[in-house]
CSV table of C-alpha atoms in Angstrom, one decimal:
chain,number,residue,atom,x,y,z
A,1,MET,CA,125.9,21.8,-136.2
A,2,ILE,CA,125.5,25.8,-136.3
A,3,ASP,CA,123.3,26.4,-139.0
A,4,SER,CA,120.8,23.7,-137.3
A,5,LEU,CA,121.1,26.1,-134.0
A,6,ALA,CA,120.3,29.1,-136.0
A,7,GLN,CA,117.0,27.4,-138.3
A,8,ALA,CA,115.9,26.1,-134.2
A,9,PRO,CA,113.5,28.9,-133.7
A,10,ALA,CA,112.6,29.2,-137.4
A,11,ALA,CA,111.2,26.0,-137.9
A,12,GLU,CA,109.7,26.9,-134.3
A,13,GLU,CA,107.8,29.6,-135.4
A,14,SER,CA,106.4,28.4,-138.2
A,15,ALA,CA,105.3,25.5,-136.0
A,16,ILE,CA,102.5,27.0,-134.2
A,17,PRO,CA,99.3,27.3,-136.5
A,18,ALA,CA,98.5,30.7,-137.9
A,19,GLY,CA,95.1,31.5,-136.9
A,20,GLU,CA,96.2,30.8,-133.4
A,21,ALA,CA,98.9,33.1,-133.8
A,22,THR,CA,96.5,35.6,-135.8
A,23,SER,CA,94.1,35.7,-132.4
A,24,ARG,CA,96.8,36.3,-129.8
A,25,GLY,CA,98.1,39.4,-131.0
A,26,PRO,CA,100.9,41.5,-130.5
A,27,ALA,CA,102.9,40.5,-127.6
A,28,THR,CA,103.3,42.1,-124.9
A,29,PRO,CA,106.5,43.5,-123.6
A,30,ARG,CA,107.9,42.0,-120.3
A,31,GLY,CA,107.9,44.0,-117.4
A,32,PRO,CA,106.9,44.4,-113.5
A,33,VAL,CA,103.7,43.7,-113.0
A,34,PRO,CA,101.2,46.1,-111.5
A,35,SER,CA,99.6,46.1,-108.5
A,36,PRO,CA,96.3,45.4,-107.7
A,37,GLU,CA,96.2,48.9,-105.6
A,38,ALA,CA,97.5,51.0,-108.8
A,39,LEU,CA,95.2,49.2,-111.5
A,40,ALA,CA,92.4,50.7,-109.4
A,41,PRO,CA,90.6,53.5,-110.4
A,42,ARG,CA,91.8,56.4,-107.8
A,43,THR,CA,88.3,57.7,-106.2
A,44,GLY,CA,90.1,60.8,-105.2
A,45,ARG,CA,89.9,60.4,-101.1
A,46,ALA,CA,91.9,58.3,-99.2
A,47,PRO,CA,90.3,56.3,-96.3
A,48,GLY,CA,92.2,57.0,-93.7
A,49,ARG,CA,92.2,60.7,-93.9
A,50,ALA,CA,88.3,59.6,-93.3
A,51,LEU,CA,88.9,58.3,-90.3
A,52,GLY,CA,90.8,60.4,-89.2
A,53,ALA,CA,89.1,63.2,-89.5
A,54,LEU,CA,85.7,61.6,-87.6
A,55,PRO,CA,87.4,62.3,-83.6
A,56,ALA,CA,87.7,65.7,-85.3
A,57,LEU,CA,84.6,65.7,-85.9
A,58,LEU,CA,82.3,64.0,-82.9
A,59,CYS,CA,85.2,66.7,-80.8
A,60,VAL,CA,83.3,69.8,-82.8
A,61,ALA,CA,79.6,68.3,-82.2
A,62,GLY,CA,80.1,67.4,-79.0
A,63,TRP,CA,81.1,71.4,-77.7
A,64,LEU,CA,78.9,72.7,-79.8
A,65,ALA,CA,76.0,70.4,-78.0
A,66,SER,CA,77.0,71.4,-74.4
A,67,VAL,CA,77.2,75.2,-75.7
A,68,LEU,CA,74.1,74.8,-76.9
A,69,VAL,CA,72.3,72.6,-74.1
A,70,GLY,CA,74.1,75.1,-71.7
A,71,HIS,CA,73.0,78.5,-73.3
A,72,ASN,CA,69.4,77.7,-73.0
A,73,LEU,CA,69.3,75.5,-70.4
A,74,ASP,CA,67.8,77.2,-67.2
A,75,THR,CA,69.1,74.6,-64.4
A,76,ALA,CA,67.9,74.7,-61.1
A,77,GLN,CA,70.1,75.6,-58.4
A,78,ASP,CA,70.4,71.8,-56.8
A,79,VAL,CA,71.2,70.6,-60.6
A,80,HIS,CA,74.1,74.1,-60.9
A,81,ARG,CA,76.0,72.4,-57.9
A,82,ILE,CA,76.3,68.9,-58.7
A,83,GLY,CA,77.0,69.7,-61.7
A,84,LEU,CA,79.4,71.9,-60.1
A,85,ALA,CA,80.9,68.9,-58.4
A,86,VAL,CA,81.4,67.3,-61.7
A,87,HIS,CA,82.6,69.9,-63.7
A,88,ILE,CA,85.4,70.6,-61.2
A,89,LEU,CA,86.1,66.7,-61.2
A,90,ALA,CA,86.4,66.2,-64.1
A,91,LEU,CA,89.1,69.3,-65.1
A,92,VAL,CA,91.4,67.2,-61.9
A,93,VAL,CA,91.2,64.1,-63.7
A,94,SER,CA,91.7,65.3,-67.2
A,95,PHE,CA,94.2,69.0,-66.9
A,96,GLY,CA,95.8,66.5,-63.4
A,97,THR,CA,97.0,63.9,-65.7
A,98,ILE,CA,98.3,66.1,-68.6
A,99,LEU,CA,100.3,68.2,-66.3
A,100,VAL,CA,102.3,64.4,-64.9
A,101,ILE,CA,102.2,63.8,-68.8
A,102,ASP,CA,104.1,67.0,-70.1
A,103,TRP,CA,105.7,66.7,-66.7
A,104,ILE,CA,107.8,63.9,-68.0
A,105,GLY,CA,108.2,65.5,-70.9
A,106,LEU,CA,110.1,68.0,-69.6
A,107,LEU,CA,112.2,65.7,-67.8
A,108,TRP,CA,113.1,64.1,-71.8
A,109,LEU,CA,114.2,67.5,-72.5
A,110,LEU,CA,116.3,67.5,-69.8
A,111,GLY,CA,118.2,64.3,-71.1
A,112,LYS,CA,116.1,62.7,-67.2
A,113,ARG,CA,114.1,60.3,-68.9
A,114,GLU,CA,113.6,58.3,-72.2
A,115,ILE,CA,112.2,59.6,-75.3
A,116,HIS,CA,109.2,56.4,-75.0
A,117,GLU,CA,108.6,57.0,-71.4
A,118,PRO,CA,106.3,60.4,-72.9
A,119,GLY,CA,104.6,58.1,-75.3
A,120,ARG,CA,103.7,55.4,-72.7
A,121,LEU,CA,101.8,57.0,-70.5
A,122,GLU,CA,100.3,59.6,-72.5
A,123,SER,CA,98.9,55.9,-74.6
A,124,ALA,CA,97.9,54.9,-70.8
A,125,ALA,CA,96.4,57.5,-69.8
A,126,LYS,CA,94.3,58.7,-72.2
A,127,PRO,CA,91.2,57.1,-71.0
A,128,LEU,CA,91.1,59.6,-68.0
A,129,ILE,CA,92.3,62.4,-70.3
A,130,TRP,CA,89.3,61.4,-73.0
A,131,GLY,CA,86.8,61.0,-70.1
A,132,GLY,CA,87.8,64.3,-68.4
A,133,LEU,CA,87.4,66.0,-71.2
A,134,ALA,CA,83.3,64.8,-72.2
A,135,MET,CA,82.4,64.7,-68.5
A,136,LEU,CA,83.2,68.3,-68.8
A,137,LEU,CA,81.2,68.8,-71.3
A,138,ALA,CA,78.7,66.9,-70.1
A,139,SER,CA,78.8,69.3,-66.7
A,140,GLY,CA,79.4,72.5,-68.7
A,141,ALA,CA,75.5,72.3,-69.4
A,142,PHE,CA,74.2,72.4,-66.7
A,143,ILE,CA,76.7,75.4,-64.9
A,144,ASN,CA,74.6,78.0,-66.5
A,145,PRO,CA,77.4,78.9,-69.0
A,146,ASP,CA,77.0,82.9,-69.4
A,147,LEU,CA,77.8,83.4,-73.4
A,148,SER,CA,77.9,87.2,-72.9
A,149,SER,CA,80.7,87.1,-70.9
A,150,ILE,CA,84.1,87.5,-73.3
A,151,PRO,CA,86.0,85.9,-70.4
A,152,THR,CA,83.4,82.6,-71.2
A,153,ARG,CA,83.5,82.2,-74.5
A,154,VAL,CA,87.0,82.2,-74.1
A,155,LYS,CA,87.5,79.3,-72.1
A,156,LEU,CA,84.9,78.0,-74.4
A,157,VAL,CA,87.2,78.3,-76.5
A,158,CYS,CA,90.5,77.0,-75.4
A,159,VAL,CA,88.2,74.1,-74.7
A,160,LEU,CA,87.8,72.8,-78.0
A,161,VAL,CA,91.1,73.8,-79.3
A,162,ILE,CA,92.2,71.5,-76.5
A,163,MET,CA,90.2,68.0,-77.9
A,164,LEU,CA,91.4,69.3,-81.7
A,165,ASN,CA,95.4,69.8,-80.2
A,166,GLY,CA,95.1,66.5,-78.9
A,167,LEU,CA,94.2,65.1,-81.4
A,168,ALA,CA,96.9,66.0,-83.7
A,169,ILE,CA,99.6,65.0,-80.4
A,170,ALA,CA,99.0,61.4,-81.1
A,171,PRO,CA,100.6,61.4,-84.7
A,172,LEU,CA,103.7,63.3,-82.7
A,173,MET,CA,103.7,60.6,-79.8
A,174,HIS,CA,103.9,57.0,-82.3
A,175,ARG,CA,106.9,58.7,-83.6
A,176,LEU,CA,108.2,59.2,-80.7
A,177,LEU,CA,108.3,55.9,-80.0
A,178,ALA,CA,108.9,54.5,-83.1
A,179,MET,CA,112.1,56.1,-82.1
A,180,PRO,CA,115.2,54.6,-80.3
A,181,SER,CA,114.8,54.9,-77.1
A,182,ASN,CA,118.1,56.6,-76.2
A,183,THR,CA,117.5,59.2,-78.7
A,184,ARG,CA,117.6,63.0,-77.1
A,185,PHE,CA,115.8,66.0,-78.0
A,186,GLY,CA,118.6,67.8,-79.9
A,187,GLU,CA,118.5,64.4,-82.2
A,188,VAL,CA,114.9,64.9,-83.5
A,189,ALA,CA,114.2,66.2,-86.8
A,190,ARG,CA,114.1,69.7,-86.3
A,191,GLY,CA,110.7,70.1,-87.7
A,192,LEU,CA,109.0,67.8,-85.3
A,193,ARG,CA,110.8,69.6,-82.8
A,194,ALA,CA,109.0,72.5,-83.7
A,195,ARG,CA,105.4,70.5,-84.4
A,196,LEU,CA,105.9,69.2,-80.8
A,197,MET,CA,107.0,72.5,-78.5
A,198,LEU,CA,103.8,74.4,-80.5
A,199,ALA,CA,101.3,71.1,-79.5
A,200,LEU,CA,102.9,71.4,-75.9
A,201,SER,CA,103.0,75.0,-75.5
A,202,VAL,CA,98.8,75.7,-77.2
A,203,SER,CA,98.2,72.7,-74.6
A,204,GLN,CA,99.3,74.4,-71.5
A,205,ALA,CA,98.3,77.9,-72.2
A,206,CYS,CA,95.0,77.2,-72.9
A,207,TRP,CA,93.9,74.6,-70.2
A,208,TRP,CA,95.7,77.7,-68.1
A,209,THR,CA,93.7,80.2,-69.9
A,210,ALA,CA,90.7,78.5,-69.1
A,211,VAL,CA,90.8,77.0,-65.0
A,212,LEU,CA,91.7,80.5,-64.4
A,213,ILE,CA,88.4,81.8,-65.9
A,214,GLY,CA,86.6,79.2,-64.8
A,215,LEU,CA,87.7,79.9,-61.0
A,216,LEU,CA,87.4,83.5,-62.0
A,217,ASN,CA,83.6,83.3,-62.8
A,218,SER,CA,83.6,81.3,-60.1
A,219,THR,CA,85.0,83.6,-57.6
A,220,LEU,CA,82.8,85.7,-59.0
A,221,ARG,CA,79.3,84.7,-58.2
A,222,ARG,CA,80.0,83.3,-55.1
A,223,TRP,CA,80.3,87.5,-54.6
A,224,THR,CA,77.2,88.4,-56.6
A,225,GLY,CA,75.2,85.9,-55.1
A,226,GLY,CA,74.6,85.0,-59.4
């Protein structure tokens, strides 16, 4: 009986035709089947990075267009007044929303709010923030900015940094929303805490700098009659 079992594999192998055995080639070792992504050729850049860079390019393009139009366009006094009114309205909408979000974030740092509240508020207020920034760029082209003035240049750079910093904060907010609602600031990873504090500091510093320079320029124009 044992001899018959030992001879069974040899009998099966001999039953395979010789031509078929040679056409199959050497047997391949069994193992995990690679995924289609692993078999696909690598192109170098991931699609997600290209899509992530698109909003930043749009921000830079919109900012540059506003600066160039404002520098080369000499608007009438009535148009300047309308542009200034829209500029102030846009400032109230965007900056006011940012202040509320940062205040809720500060309350979370103090342990008086849940971790999800700043992220949810920021997600709901995105149309107000970015709509206000778009209005700032559009109206800023009609208020005759003096690009020869160093404070005005600083203000314009601050506006660009505000937009790019806003794009950088979005992934951090998503990471906060993925954490448990009772997570405290001290329990967050050190690297994430540092990035959050840096982004919030840059946001507040640039916003207040741009607002104060804008008020200073407007006051000086009234005094000088410009």
